[in-house]
Tab-separated table of C-alpha atoms in Angstrom:
chain	number	residue	atom	x	y	z
A	78	HIS	CA	-30.715	17.910	-24.105
A	79	ARG	CA	-29.143	21.131	-25.282
A	80	ALA	CA	-28.189	21.789	-28.896
A	81	ASP	CA	-24.706	22.991	-27.886
A	82	ASP	CA	-23.722	19.779	-26.057
A	83	ALA	CA	-20.313	18.470	-27.072
A	84	ARG	CA	-20.991	15.218	-28.909
A	85	GLU	CA	-17.518	13.663	-28.806
A	86	GLY	CA	-15.248	13.252	-25.862
A	87	GLN	CA	-12.820	11.307	-23.796
A	88	ASP	CA	-13.523	8.996	-20.878
A	89	GLY	CA	-11.401	10.099	-17.934
A	90	ARG	CA	-10.668	6.495	-16.959
A	91	SER	CA	-8.551	5.996	-20.064
A	92	ARG	CA	-6.570	9.180	-19.297
A	93	ARG	CA	-5.149	7.789	-16.057
A	94	GLY	CA	-2.389	5.780	-17.731
A	95	CYS	CA	-3.364	2.408	-16.275
A	96	SER	CA	-3.225	-0.536	-18.658
A	97	SER	CA	-5.787	-2.597	-16.758
A	98	ARG	CA	-9.304	-1.381	-15.912
A	99	ILE	CA	-9.638	-4.307	-13.496
A	100	ARG	CA	-6.521	-3.231	-11.568
A	101	LEU	CA	-7.761	0.365	-11.612
A	102	ARG	CA	-11.147	-0.677	-10.170
A	103	SER	CA	-9.312	-2.650	-7.497
A	104	TRP	CA	-7.313	0.427	-6.465
A	105	PHE	CA	-10.458	2.485	-6.041
A	106	SER	CA	-12.291	-0.318	-4.264
A	107	ASP	CA	-9.356	-0.788	-1.887
A	108	ALA	CA	-9.201	2.978	-1.273
A	109	PHE	CA	-12.896	3.024	-0.296
A	110	THR	CA	-12.310	0.047	2.008
A	111	VAL	CA	-9.712	2.001	3.994
A	112	GLY	CA	-11.621	5.297	3.946
A	113	LEU	CA	-9.593	7.001	1.204
A	114	GLY	CA	-11.915	6.425	-1.743
A	115	VAL	CA	-13.214	9.979	-2.012
A	116	ASP	CA	-9.675	11.383	-1.775
A	117	LEU	CA	-8.393	9.065	-4.521
A	118	GLU	CA	-11.375	9.768	-6.783
A	119	TRP	CA	-11.007	13.530	-6.300
A	120	LEU	CA	-7.299	13.327	-7.128
A	121	ALA	CA	-8.041	11.265	-10.246
A	122	ALA	CA	-10.862	13.613	-11.323
A	123	THR	CA	-8.760	16.752	-10.983
A	124	SER	CA	-5.776	15.056	-12.661
A	125	VAL	CA	-7.642	14.136	-15.844
A	126	LEU	CA	-8.795	17.728	-16.354
A	127	THR	CA	-5.493	18.526	-18.093
A	128	TYR	CA	-6.990	16.760	-21.143
A	129	LEU	CA	-9.122	19.852	-21.751
A	130	ASP	CA	-5.987	22.017	-22.062
A	131	THR	CA	-5.102	20.443	-25.409
A	132	ALA	CA	-8.397	18.938	-26.607
A	133	PRO	CA	-10.393	20.718	-29.294
A	134	PRO	CA	-13.034	22.998	-27.736
A	135	GLU	CA	-15.906	20.859	-29.035
A	136	MET	CA	-14.681	17.806	-27.085
A	137	PHE	CA	-15.981	16.850	-23.638
A	138	LEU	CA	-14.328	14.977	-20.789
A	139	ALA	CA	-16.199	12.327	-18.802
A	140	VAL	CA	-15.023	12.559	-15.198
A	141	ASN	CA	-15.778	9.442	-13.190
A	142	MET	CA	-16.825	9.732	-9.576
A	143	SER	CA	-18.948	7.955	-7.026
A	144	PRO	CA	-21.959	9.635	-5.418
A	145	ALA	CA	-19.843	10.186	-2.290
A	146	THR	CA	-17.232	12.107	-4.275
A	147	ALA	CA	-19.872	14.061	-6.199
A	148	MET	CA	-21.196	15.335	-2.886
A	149	HIS	CA	-17.894	17.231	-2.488
A	150	LEU	CA	-18.889	19.457	-5.411
A	151	VAL	CA	-20.881	21.450	-2.824
A	152	ASP	CA	-17.683	22.551	-1.070
A	153	GLN	CA	-15.008	22.199	-3.759
A	154	GLU	CA	-14.959	23.358	-7.349
A	155	LEU	CA	-13.856	20.618	-9.734
A	156	CYS	CA	-12.681	23.101	-12.352
A	157	HIS	CA	-13.183	26.647	-13.559
A	158	PRO	CA	-16.858	27.306	-14.436
A	159	ALA	CA	-15.872	28.161	-18.020
A	160	LEU	CA	-15.065	24.455	-18.495
A	161	TRP	CA	-18.361	23.142	-17.094
A	162	PRO	CA	-20.078	22.792	-20.512
A	163	ARG	CA	-17.267	20.408	-21.493
A	164	ILE	CA	-17.611	18.224	-18.381
A	165	VAL	CA	-19.677	15.066	-18.055
A	166	ILE	CA	-19.903	13.803	-14.480
A	167	GLU	CA	-20.038	10.054	-14.937
A	168	LEU	CA	-21.559	8.670	-11.795
A	169	THR	CA	-20.090	5.305	-10.911
A	170	GLU	CA	-21.790	2.982	-8.479
A	171	PRO	CA	-19.450	1.290	-6.002
A	172	VAL	CA	-22.286	1.932	-3.525
A	173	PRO	CA	-25.860	3.084	-4.160
A	174	VAL	CA	-26.906	6.738	-3.923
A	175	GLU	CA	-28.114	7.422	-0.381
A	176	ASP	CA	-29.739	10.835	-0.927
A	177	TYR	CA	-30.797	11.786	-4.454
A	178	ALA	CA	-32.016	15.245	-3.411
A	179	ALA	CA	-28.625	16.089	-1.880
A	180	LEU	CA	-26.840	14.688	-4.935
A	181	HIS	CA	-28.957	16.823	-7.284
A	182	GLN	CA	-28.231	19.861	-5.112
A	183	ALA	CA	-24.477	19.167	-5.240
A	184	LEU	CA	-24.564	18.850	-9.038
A	185	ALA	CA	-27.000	21.721	-9.693
A	186	PRO	CA	-24.493	24.580	-10.129
A	187	MET	CA	-22.443	22.683	-12.699
A	188	ARG	CA	-25.464	21.237	-14.522
A	189	SER	CA	-27.184	24.630	-14.716
A	190	HIS	CA	-24.100	25.929	-16.526
A	191	GLY	CA	-23.790	23.127	-19.063
A	192	ALA	CA	-22.165	20.172	-17.317
A	193	ARG	CA	-23.956	16.902	-17.938
A	194	LEU	CA	-24.628	13.894	-15.748
A	195	SER	CA	-24.125	10.370	-17.003
A	196	ALA	CA	-25.453	7.170	-15.476
A	197	ASP	CA	-22.645	4.644	-15.917
A	198	ASP	CA	-23.002	0.882	-16.375
A	199	VAL	CA	-26.774	0.836	-16.911
A	200	GLY	CA	-27.737	-2.804	-17.087
A	201	ALA	CA	-25.234	-3.912	-14.419
A	202	GLY	CA	-24.737	-3.603	-10.673
A	203	TYR	CA	-26.763	-1.030	-8.755
A	204	ALA	CA	-27.761	0.858	-11.899
A	205	GLY	CA	-31.369	-0.316	-11.791
A	206	PHE	CA	-34.467	1.344	-13.190
A	207	ARG	CA	-35.410	3.108	-9.956
A	208	HIS	CA	-31.900	4.576	-9.835
A	209	LEU	CA	-32.223	5.732	-13.446
A	210	LEU	CA	-35.544	7.444	-12.710
A	211	ARG	CA	-34.282	9.200	-9.607
A	212	LEU	CA	-30.915	10.180	-11.072
A	213	GLN	CA	-32.386	11.967	-14.126
A	214	PRO	CA	-29.176	11.732	-16.190
A	215	ASP	CA	-28.439	13.582	-19.415
A	216	ILE	CA	-26.536	10.551	-20.723
A	217	ILE	CA	-27.242	6.854	-20.195
A	218	LYS	CA	-24.235	4.572	-20.698
A	219	LEU	CA	-25.251	1.003	-21.454
A	220	ASP	CA	-22.924	-1.490	-19.795
A	221	ILE	CA	-20.729	-3.739	-21.905
A	222	ALA	CA	-22.547	-6.769	-20.410
A	223	LEU	CA	-25.725	-5.571	-22.121
A	224	ILE	CA	-23.955	-4.849	-25.428
A	225	ALA	CA	-21.611	-7.844	-25.826
A	226	GLY	CA	-23.261	-10.380	-28.116
A	227	ILE	CA	-26.391	-8.248	-28.596
A	228	ASP	CA	-26.562	-9.379	-32.223
A	229	ARG	CA	-27.358	-12.928	-31.031
A	230	ASN	CA	-29.640	-12.236	-28.069
A	231	HIS	CA	-33.246	-11.137	-28.486
A	232	GLU	CA	-33.653	-10.273	-24.787
A	233	GLN	CA	-30.644	-7.918	-24.870
A	234	GLN	CA	-32.055	-6.298	-27.990
A	235	ALA	CA	-35.475	-5.861	-26.379
A	236	LEU	CA	-34.036	-4.284	-23.225
A	237	THR	CA	-31.804	-1.985	-25.274
A	238	ARG	CA	-34.785	-0.854	-27.380
A	239	ALA	CA	-36.724	-0.129	-24.181
A	240	LEU	CA	-33.834	1.920	-22.769
A	241	LEU	CA	-33.507	3.821	-26.070
A	242	ALA	CA	-37.226	4.611	-26.003
A	243	PHE	CA	-36.970	5.758	-22.378
A	244	ALA	CA	-33.963	7.960	-23.193
A	245	ALA	CA	-35.760	9.533	-26.145
A	246	GLU	CA	-38.819	10.218	-23.997
A	247	VAL	CA	-36.808	11.979	-21.261
A	248	GLY	CA	-34.350	13.721	-23.608
A	249	ALA	CA	-31.228	11.757	-22.656
A	250	GLN	CA	-28.462	10.602	-24.953
A	251	VAL	CA	-27.391	6.934	-25.003
A	252	ILE	CA	-23.854	5.610	-25.255
A	253	ALA	CA	-23.191	1.897	-25.734
A	254	GLU	CA	-19.946	0.725	-24.136
A	255	GLY	CA	-17.785	-2.042	-25.508
A	256	ILE	CA	-18.921	-2.414	-29.097
A	257	GLU	CA	-16.284	-4.833	-30.386
A	258	GLN	CA	-17.922	-6.481	-33.359
A	259	THR	CA	-19.294	-4.985	-36.565
A	260	VAL	CA	-22.448	-7.079	-36.134
A	261	GLU	CA	-23.022	-5.580	-32.667
A	262	ARG	CA	-22.725	-2.076	-34.115
A	263	GLY	CA	-25.121	-3.017	-36.922
A	264	THR	CA	-27.671	-4.428	-34.482
A	265	LEU	CA	-27.506	-1.259	-32.385
A	266	GLN	CA	-27.879	0.969	-35.431
A	267	ASP	CA	-30.996	-0.934	-36.537
């Protein structure tokens, strides 16, 4: 990773003003069911960008989008290129990536100018190891299901250590979602 990467930021999902992540996921799932998923995700992504207007310049914004929405980065500019180093495209997985080469091509202009790619929910859903290898993310976000209770589960600890070693080997950062207990934080720091 680059030395000038913003290390602290805001997840765009929490900027949408919805009190329930489950209800929010349902809205997006329903939108994809009726063929409006990309439109809703694009609207949400462009709406959360106002965070950068008032955030300190060293802060980043994680913008959530599916692979289908990310493909629109070929034709539409998410934001002004000057903001790209402060953007993390957090790829969500309501459906698997169909064409990794096309996805990399769609993301290439932003990534070559400092935007980063994050694999969301690693350890859950479609975010399997083959996906992780083909995606080549700058950031790996470990799913809350992998983190919750990690202090009491040797298998979770072993898998997390393996993912940390993989991330170090390929130069990716790791973010653990959903740390709710001091003992979980302590286990992860060990």
